[in-house]
Amino acid sequence: MYTQGLDSLGKDCLRDEAQVGGALERRFQAHIDAEDKIEPKDWMPDAYRRTLVRQISQHAHSEIVGMLPEGNWITRAPSLLRKAILIAKVQDEGGHGAYLYSATETLGVSRDELVGQLLEGKAKYSSIFNYPTPTWADVGAIGWLVDGAAIMNQIPLCRCSYGPYARAMVRICKEESFHQRQGYDIMLRLSRGTPAQKDMAQQALNRWWWPSLMMFGPPDADSKHGVQSMRWKIKRFTNDELRQKFVDFTVPQAEFLGIRVPDPQLSWDPAAGHYRHGPIDWNEFEQVLKGNGPCNRERLEARRRAHEEGRWVRDAAVAWAAKRAGSAAPRAALTLLRRNHERRYA
Amino acid sequence: MSGDTRDWPLYEIFIRARSGLDHKHVGSLHATDARMAIEHARDLYTRRQEGISIWAVRSTDIVASDPADADALFEPARDKIYRHPTFYDIPDEVKTL
């Protein structure tokens, strides 16, 4: 069940931990080892809770920011059908963000706190959304590669030890498949089109290939949270394992499109049964994470603007609810609404 | 604070997938009132014909059992296996039982 009354529970847990020592933690790990799910009101180590809050909220922020690179193509989609599809996809991304914020709230943090962290630029989100989408083919490449990589990451999360996260991921994965296929469909049409269209598809692959490989995170040797997350069954496969799987799946798909993966060192290793890719520029990844990617500033500004421009709607909803409830609050809420309106349009 | 959803109550959402089935918990959302909860639930949880009916319940109105009481609540049922039909050995000759 999803409730917000977990803050006090968290404090109780800390006291229990001190009193009971490692017994609770051993029982907790035994549950996980037996593939039982952990639910919101169950005892959990504080570090498990913090890890989940960090991971699920970053995931939620990524979905929300992820609406922006494609959102700017809604008005320019090449047909009414493509426009309807893109609106549906972007709406799904917003929905995914909402499912995930909801899952994070079961761990005792508030949604406003999380949204505030994003808007203040304190929260991390996936580095991939800080790259620009200059052509329609970028929308195709995002669906095919970015959503494809997301699926690779997210399918194992459907079996994550934390129940609310796992259930949110089941719902999300069902919808991601549509995202990936509509993206590949765009790439397929372009690659079978005029030379200019095919070139547009190739350029988009060139832009998105390496950032997509970076989506799986740092190499296993440098991954900070990997080992403990595996023990807690939050993570099931390592970054490098998932990245390899993605490359193995995606290279033949690019071949079918007749476009070239922008990696001169890419080769098939028949003994291992895997494609081997060239070195990834982790310096670029670090820079984008630090906020120095091509669109970091633009993305956050767009989020802040949307939040600010929606303020009057939220104020009005509160005023309306208070009026309907017949409480003493409506006059205060209406005064606030009027003052905000005047401040904004004066 | 103005313009924040801080004071927006949390609603638990239950969806009936089709007639003949129970409403099932699908997740939660914030809304200023019950009507907004239903409208948001429709957008959030039924984009692909997942339901024909929505229940929205204020999270604070739900009373839940405490996991710490699980043994006291559910353990007594464990040793009452005679409640299950398979507890009884009925000879094969006896039909339709």
Coordinates of C-alpha atoms in Angstrom, one line a residue:
Chain A
M1 CA 0.0 0.0 0.0
Y2 CA 1.1 3.5 -0.7
T3 CA 1.0 5.9 2.3
Q4 CA 2.9 8.8 3.4
G5 CA 3.0 7.9 7.1
L6 CA 6.4 6.4 6.8
D7 CA 8.6 9.2 8.3
S8 CA 8.0 8.1 11.9
L9 CA 8.5 4.5 10.9
G10 CA 11.9 5.4 9.5
K11 CA 13.0 6.9 12.9
D12 CA 11.6 3.9 14.8
C13 CA 13.6 1.6 12.5
L14 CA 16.8 3.4 13.4
R15 CA 16.1 2.9 17.1
D16 CA 15.2 -0.7 16.5
E17 CA 18.4 -1.2 14.7
A18 CA 20.5 0.0 17.6
Q19 CA 18.5 -2.2 20.0
V20 CA 18.3 -5.4 18.1
G21 CA 21.7 -5.1 16.4
G22 CA 22.0 -7.2 13.2
A23 CA 19.1 -9.5 13.8
L24 CA 16.6 -7.5 11.8
E25 CA 19.1 -6.9 9.0
R26 CA 19.9 -10.6 8.8
R27 CA 16.1 -11.4 8.6
F28 CA 15.7 -8.7 6.0
Q29 CA 18.6 -10.2 3.8
A30 CA 17.1 -13.7 4.3
H31 CA 13.8 -12.4 2.8
I32 CA 15.6 -11.0 -0.1
D33 CA 17.7 -14.1 -0.7
A34 CA 14.5 -16.1 -0.7
E35 CA 13.2 -13.7 -3.5
D36 CA 10.5 -12.3 -1.2
K37 CA 9.5 -8.7 -1.9
I38 CA 10.0 -5.9 0.6
E39 CA 6.9 -3.7 1.1
P40 CA 6.7 -0.1 2.3
K41 CA 5.8 -0.9 5.9
D42 CA 8.4 -3.7 6.3
W43 CA 11.6 -3.1 8.2
M44 CA 14.5 -2.2 6.0
P45 CA 18.0 -0.9 6.6
D46 CA 18.3 2.8 6.3
A47 CA 20.9 2.5 3.5
Y48 CA 18.5 0.3 1.5
R49 CA 15.9 3.0 1.8
R50 CA 18.3 5.8 0.9
T51 CA 19.6 3.8 -2.1
L52 CA 16.0 3.3 -3.4
V53 CA 15.1 6.9 -2.9
R54 CA 18.1 8.0 -4.8
Q55 CA 17.6 5.5 -7.6
I56 CA 13.8 5.8 -8.0
S57 CA 13.8 9.5 -7.8
Q58 CA 16.6 9.9 -10.4
H59 CA 14.6 7.5 -12.6
A60 CA 11.4 9.6 -12.1
H61 CA 13.3 12.9 -12.9
S62 CA 14.7 11.2 -16.1
E63 CA 11.2 10.4 -17.3
I64 CA 10.0 14.0 -16.7
V65 CA 13.1 15.6 -18.3
G66 CA 12.8 12.9 -21.0
M67 CA 9.6 14.6 -22.3
L68 CA 11.5 17.6 -23.4
P69 CA 13.8 16.5 -26.3
E70 CA 10.8 14.9 -28.1
G71 CA 8.2 17.4 -26.9
N72 CA 9.7 20.1 -29.1
W73 CA 8.9 17.9 -32.2
I74 CA 5.2 17.5 -31.5
T75 CA 4.2 20.6 -33.5
R76 CA 6.6 19.7 -36.3
A77 CA 5.8 16.0 -36.7
P78 CA 5.5 15.1 -40.4
S79 CA 2.0 13.8 -40.3
L80 CA -1.1 13.9 -38.1
L81 CA -0.6 10.2 -37.3
R82 CA 3.0 10.8 -36.3
K83 CA 1.9 13.7 -34.2
A84 CA -0.7 11.7 -32.4
I85 CA 1.8 8.9 -31.7
L86 CA 4.4 11.4 -30.4
I87 CA 1.8 13.0 -28.1
A88 CA 0.9 9.6 -26.7
K89 CA 4.6 8.7 -26.2
V90 CA 5.4 11.9 -24.4
Q91 CA 2.3 11.5 -22.2
D92 CA 3.5 8.0 -21.3
E93 CA 6.8 9.5 -20.2
G94 CA 5.0 11.9 -17.9
G95 CA 3.0 8.9 -16.6
H96 CA 6.1 7.0 -15.9
G97 CA 7.5 9.9 -13.9
A98 CA 4.2 9.9 -11.9
Y99 CA 4.3 6.1 -11.2
L100 CA 7.9 6.5 -10.0
Y101 CA 7.4 9.5 -7.8
S102 CA 4.5 7.6 -6.3
A103 CA 6.8 4.6 -5.6
T104 CA 9.4 7.0 -4.1
E105 CA 6.8 8.4 -1.7
T106 CA 6.2 5.0 -0.2
L107 CA 9.7 5.3 1.2
G108 CA 8.8 8.4 3.2
V109 CA 9.8 11.3 1.0
S110 CA 7.4 13.8 -0.4
R111 CA 6.8 14.5 -4.0
D112 CA 7.3 18.2 -3.6
E113 CA 10.7 17.6 -2.0
L114 CA 11.7 15.6 -5.0
V115 CA 10.3 18.0 -7.6
G116 CA 12.0 20.8 -5.7
Q117 CA 15.4 19.1 -5.9
L118 CA 14.9 18.7 -9.7
L119 CA 13.9 22.3 -10.2
E120 CA 16.8 23.6 -8.0
G121 CA 19.3 21.6 -10.1
K122 CA 20.3 19.5 -7.2
A123 CA 19.0 16.2 -8.5
K124 CA 20.6 13.9 -11.1
Y125 CA 18.7 12.6 -14.1
S126 CA 19.8 10.5 -17.1
S127 CA 22.6 12.1 -19.0
I128 CA 21.0 11.2 -22.3
F129 CA 18.4 13.9 -22.2
N130 CA 20.9 16.7 -22.3
Y131 CA 21.6 16.0 -26.0
P132 CA 19.7 18.0 -28.7
T133 CA 17.1 16.7 -31.3
P134 CA 17.9 18.8 -34.4
T135 CA 16.0 16.6 -36.9
W136 CA 12.9 14.4 -37.1
A137 CA 15.3 11.4 -37.3
D138 CA 16.4 12.2 -33.8
V139 CA 12.9 11.4 -32.6
G140 CA 13.3 8.0 -34.3
A141 CA 16.7 7.4 -32.9
I142 CA 15.5 8.2 -29.4
G143 CA 12.7 5.7 -29.5
W144 CA 14.9 3.0 -31.1
L145 CA 18.1 3.5 -29.1
V146 CA 17.3 5.5 -25.9
D147 CA 14.0 3.7 -25.1
G148 CA 15.7 0.4 -26.3
A149 CA 18.5 1.0 -23.7
A150 CA 16.0 1.9 -21.1
I151 CA 14.1 -1.4 -21.7
M152 CA 17.3 -3.3 -21.3
N153 CA 17.9 -1.5 -17.9
Q154 CA 14.3 -1.7 -16.8
I155 CA 13.3 -5.3 -17.5
P156 CA 15.4 -6.7 -14.7
L157 CA 14.0 -4.0 -12.4
C158 CA 10.6 -5.6 -12.7
R159 CA 12.0 -8.3 -10.4
C160 CA 13.6 -5.7 -8.0
S161 CA 13.3 -6.6 -4.3
Y162 CA 11.3 -3.5 -3.5
G163 CA 7.6 -4.2 -4.3
P164 CA 6.3 -0.7 -5.3
Y165 CA 9.3 -0.1 -7.6
A166 CA 9.0 -3.6 -9.2
R167 CA 5.2 -3.0 -9.8
A168 CA 5.8 0.4 -11.4
M169 CA 8.4 -1.1 -13.7
V170 CA 6.1 -3.8 -14.9
R171 CA 3.7 -1.1 -16.0
I172 CA 6.4 1.0 -17.5
C173 CA 8.0 -1.9 -19.5
K174 CA 4.7 -2.7 -21.2
E175 CA 4.6 0.8 -22.5
E176 CA 8.2 1.2 -23.4
S177 CA 7.9 -1.5 -26.1
F178 CA 5.5 0.8 -28.0
H179 CA 8.1 3.6 -27.7
Q180 CA 10.9 1.5 -29.1
R181 CA 8.9 0.1 -32.0
Q182 CA 7.5 3.5 -33.1
G183 CA 11.1 4.8 -33.0
Y184 CA 12.4 2.0 -35.2
D185 CA 9.5 2.5 -37.5
I186 CA 10.5 6.1 -38.0
M187 CA 14.1 5.0 -38.8
L188 CA 12.9 2.3 -41.1
R189 CA 10.8 4.7 -43.1
L190 CA 13.6 7.2 -43.4
S191 CA 16.2 4.5 -44.3
R192 CA 13.9 3.3 -47.2
G193 CA 13.3 6.9 -48.3
T194 CA 15.3 9.4 -50.4
P195 CA 19.1 9.6 -50.1
A196 CA 18.6 12.8 -48.0
Q197 CA 16.2 10.9 -45.7
K198 CA 18.6 8.0 -45.3
D199 CA 21.4 10.4 -44.5
M200 CA 19.2 12.0 -41.9
A201 CA 18.8 8.6 -40.3
Q202 CA 22.5 8.0 -40.4
Q203 CA 23.3 11.4 -38.8
A204 CA 20.9 10.7 -36.0
L205 CA 22.5 7.3 -35.3
N206 CA 25.8 9.0 -35.2
R207 CA 24.6 11.5 -32.6
W208 CA 22.8 9.0 -30.4
W209 CA 24.9 5.8 -30.5
W210 CA 27.6 6.7 -27.9
P211 CA 25.3 8.6 -25.5
S212 CA 23.1 5.5 -25.6
L213 CA 26.0 3.2 -24.6
M214 CA 26.7 5.7 -21.7
M215 CA 23.2 5.3 -20.4
F216 CA 24.2 2.0 -18.8
G217 CA 26.5 3.9 -16.5
P218 CA 30.2 3.7 -15.7
P219 CA 32.2 0.4 -16.3
D220 CA 31.7 -2.2 -13.6
A221 CA 35.2 -1.5 -12.3
D222 CA 34.2 2.1 -11.5
S223 CA 30.6 1.6 -10.4
K224 CA 30.1 2.9 -6.9
H225 CA 26.8 1.3 -6.0
G226 CA 27.0 -1.9 -7.9
V227 CA 27.9 -4.6 -5.4
Q228 CA 25.6 -3.7 -2.6
S229 CA 22.7 -3.1 -5.1
M230 CA 23.2 -6.6 -6.4
R231 CA 23.2 -8.1 -2.9
W232 CA 19.9 -6.3 -2.2
K233 CA 18.5 -7.5 -5.6
I234 CA 17.8 -3.9 -6.6
K235 CA 20.1 -4.5 -9.5
R236 CA 20.3 -7.9 -11.2
F237 CA 22.9 -7.4 -13.9
T238 CA 26.0 -5.2 -14.0
N239 CA 26.3 -2.1 -16.2
D240 CA 28.7 -3.8 -18.6
E241 CA 26.5 -6.9 -18.9
L242 CA 23.5 -4.8 -19.9
R243 CA 25.5 -2.6 -22.2
Q244 CA 26.9 -5.7 -24.0
K245 CA 23.4 -7.1 -24.4
F246 CA 22.2 -3.8 -25.9
V247 CA 25.1 -3.7 -28.4
D248 CA 24.4 -7.4 -29.4
F249 CA 20.7 -6.6 -30.0
T250 CA 21.1 -3.3 -31.7
V251 CA 24.0 -3.8 -34.2
P252 CA 21.9 -6.2 -36.4
Q253 CA 19.0 -3.8 -36.2
A254 CA 21.2 -1.0 -37.6
E255 CA 22.4 -3.4 -40.4
F256 CA 18.8 -4.1 -41.4
L257 CA 18.3 -0.3 -41.7
G258 CA 21.4 -0.2 -43.9
I259 CA 23.0 2.5 -41.7
R260 CA 26.4 2.2 -40.1
V261 CA 27.2 2.2 -36.3
P262 CA 29.7 5.1 -35.8
D263 CA 32.4 2.9 -34.3
P264 CA 35.4 1.9 -36.5
Q265 CA 36.5 -0.6 -33.9
L266 CA 33.2 -2.4 -33.8
S267 CA 33.7 -6.1 -34.6
W268 CA 32.1 -9.5 -34.2
D269 CA 33.8 -11.9 -31.8
P270 CA 32.7 -15.3 -33.0
A271 CA 34.3 -17.2 -30.0
A272 CA 32.4 -15.1 -27.4
G273 CA 29.3 -14.7 -29.6
H274 CA 29.4 -10.9 -28.9
Y275 CA 30.0 -7.7 -30.7
R276 CA 33.1 -5.8 -29.4
H277 CA 32.8 -2.0 -29.3
G278 CA 35.5 0.6 -29.1
P279 CA 36.3 2.7 -26.0
I280 CA 33.6 5.0 -24.6
D281 CA 34.5 8.6 -23.9
W282 CA 33.8 8.6 -20.2
N283 CA 35.1 12.2 -19.9
E284 CA 32.1 13.3 -22.0
F285 CA 29.7 11.3 -19.7
E286 CA 31.2 13.0 -16.6
Q287 CA 30.9 16.4 -18.2
V288 CA 27.2 15.9 -19.1
L289 CA 26.5 14.6 -15.6
K290 CA 28.2 17.6 -14.1
G291 CA 25.8 19.9 -16.1
N292 CA 28.1 20.8 -19.0
G293 CA 26.2 18.8 -21.7
P294 CA 24.8 20.6 -24.8
C295 CA 21.3 21.1 -23.3
N296 CA 21.6 20.8 -19.5
R297 CA 20.7 24.4 -18.9
E298 CA 18.0 24.5 -21.5
R299 CA 16.3 21.4 -20.1
L300 CA 16.2 22.8 -16.5
E301 CA 15.0 26.2 -17.7
A302 CA 12.2 24.5 -19.6
R303 CA 11.1 22.6 -16.5
R304 CA 11.2 25.6 -14.3
R305 CA 9.2 27.7 -16.8
A306 CA 6.6 24.9 -17.1
H307 CA 6.4 24.7 -13.3
E308 CA 6.0 28.5 -13.0
E309 CA 3.5 28.8 -15.8
G310 CA 1.4 26.1 -14.2
R311 CA 1.3 27.8 -10.8
W312 CA -2.0 29.6 -11.4
V313 CA -3.7 26.3 -12.3
R314 CA -2.5 24.7 -9.1
D315 CA -3.6 27.8 -7.1
A316 CA -7.0 27.7 -8.7
A317 CA -7.4 24.0 -8.0
V318 CA -6.7 24.5 -4.4
A319 CA -9.0 27.5 -4.1
W320 CA -11.8 25.5 -5.9
A321 CA -11.4 22.5 -3.6
A322 CA -11.5 24.7 -0.5
K323 CA -14.6 26.4 -1.8
R324 CA -16.3 23.1 -2.5
A325 CA -15.3 21.8 0.9
G326 CA -17.0 24.9 2.5
S327 CA -14.0 25.5 4.7
A328 CA -12.8 28.9 5.9
A329 CA -9.8 28.5 3.6
P330 CA -11.3 29.7 0.3
R331 CA -11.1 33.4 1.0
A332 CA -7.4 33.0 1.9
A333 CA -6.8 30.8 -1.1
L334 CA -8.5 33.2 -3.4
T335 CA -6.5 36.1 -2.0
L336 CA -3.3 34.2 -2.6
L337 CA -4.5 33.4 -6.2
R338 CA -5.2 37.1 -6.9
R339 CA -1.9 38.2 -5.4
N340 CA 0.1 35.7 -7.4
H341 CA -1.8 36.7 -10.5
E342 CA -1.2 40.4 -9.9
R343 CA 2.5 39.8 -9.2
R344 CA 2.8 37.9 -12.4
Y345 CA 0.9 40.2 -14.8
A346 CA 1.4 43.6 -13.1
Chain B
M1 CA 3.1 27.0 0.1
S2 CA 1.3 28.6 -2.8
G3 CA 1.5 26.7 -6.1
D4 CA 2.9 23.6 -4.6
T5 CA 1.2 20.3 -4.3
R6 CA 2.3 20.1 -0.7
D7 CA -1.1 20.1 0.8
W8 CA -2.7 18.0 -1.9
P9 CA -4.0 14.8 -0.4
L10 CA -2.7 11.5 -1.6
Y11 CA -5.3 9.2 -3.1
E12 CA -5.0 5.4 -3.6
I13 CA -6.4 4.3 -6.9
F14 CA -8.2 1.1 -7.6
I15 CA -9.3 0.0 -11.1
R16 CA -11.8 -2.5 -12.3
A17 CA -10.4 -4.0 -15.5
R18 CA -13.7 -5.3 -16.7
S19 CA -17.1 -6.2 -15.3
G20 CA -17.0 -9.3 -13.2
L21 CA -13.6 -8.5 -11.7
D22 CA -12.7 -6.8 -8.4
H23 CA -11.3 -3.3 -8.3
K24 CA -7.5 -3.7 -7.9
H25 CA -5.0 -1.3 -6.4
V26 CA -2.8 0.2 -9.1
G27 CA -1.0 3.1 -7.4
S28 CA -1.5 6.5 -5.9
L29 CA -1.7 10.1 -7.0
H30 CA -2.1 13.6 -5.5
A31 CA -5.2 15.7 -6.2
T32 CA -7.0 18.6 -4.6
D33 CA -10.3 16.8 -4.5
A34 CA -12.1 13.6 -5.3
R35 CA -13.1 14.7 -8.8
M36 CA -9.5 15.6 -9.8
A37 CA -8.4 12.3 -8.3
I38 CA -10.7 10.4 -10.7
E39 CA -9.7 12.6 -13.7
H40 CA -6.0 12.1 -13.0
A41 CA -6.5 8.4 -12.4
R42 CA -8.1 8.2 -15.8
D43 CA -5.1 9.8 -17.5
L44 CA -2.5 8.0 -15.4
Y45 CA -3.8 4.5 -15.2
T46 CA -6.3 3.9 -18.1
R47 CA -4.5 5.1 -21.2
R48 CA -4.7 1.7 -22.8
Q49 CA -8.2 0.6 -21.8
E50 CA -7.0 -0.9 -18.5
G51 CA -10.3 -0.2 -16.8
I52 CA -14.0 0.5 -16.9
S53 CA -14.3 1.8 -13.3
I54 CA -12.2 3.8 -10.9
W55 CA -12.2 4.0 -7.1
A56 CA -10.2 6.8 -5.4
V57 CA -9.7 6.6 -1.7
R58 CA -7.9 9.1 0.5
S59 CA -4.7 7.3 1.7
T60 CA -5.2 8.6 5.2
D61 CA -8.6 6.8 5.3
I62 CA -7.0 3.4 4.9
V63 CA -6.4 1.4 8.0
A64 CA -3.6 -1.1 7.6
S65 CA -2.3 -4.0 9.7
D66 CA 1.2 -3.7 11.0
P67 CA 3.8 -6.1 9.5
A68 CA 5.1 -6.6 13.1
D69 CA 1.7 -8.1 14.0
A70 CA 1.8 -10.5 11.0
D71 CA 2.6 -13.6 13.2
A72 CA -0.1 -12.9 15.7
L73 CA -2.6 -12.3 13.0
F74 CA -1.8 -15.0 10.5
E75 CA 0.1 -17.7 12.3
P76 CA -3.0 -19.3 13.9
A77 CA -4.3 -20.2 10.5
R78 CA -1.2 -22.2 9.7
D79 CA -1.9 -25.3 11.8
K80 CA -5.6 -25.5 10.8
I81 CA -5.0 -27.6 7.7
Y82 CA -8.3 -29.4 8.4
R83 CA -9.9 -26.3 6.9
H84 CA -8.7 -27.5 3.4
P85 CA -10.6 -30.2 1.5
T86 CA -7.3 -32.0 0.7
F87 CA -6.9 -32.8 4.4
Y88 CA -9.4 -35.6 4.0
D89 CA -8.5 -38.9 2.4
I90 CA -11.6 -40.2 0.6
P91 CA -11.5 -43.6 -1.0
D92 CA -11.3 -43.6 -4.8
E93 CA -14.5 -45.6 -5.0
V94 CA -16.5 -42.6 -3.7
K95 CA -17.3 -40.4 -6.6
T96 CA -18.2 -36.7 -7.0
L97 CA -17.0 -35.7 -3.5

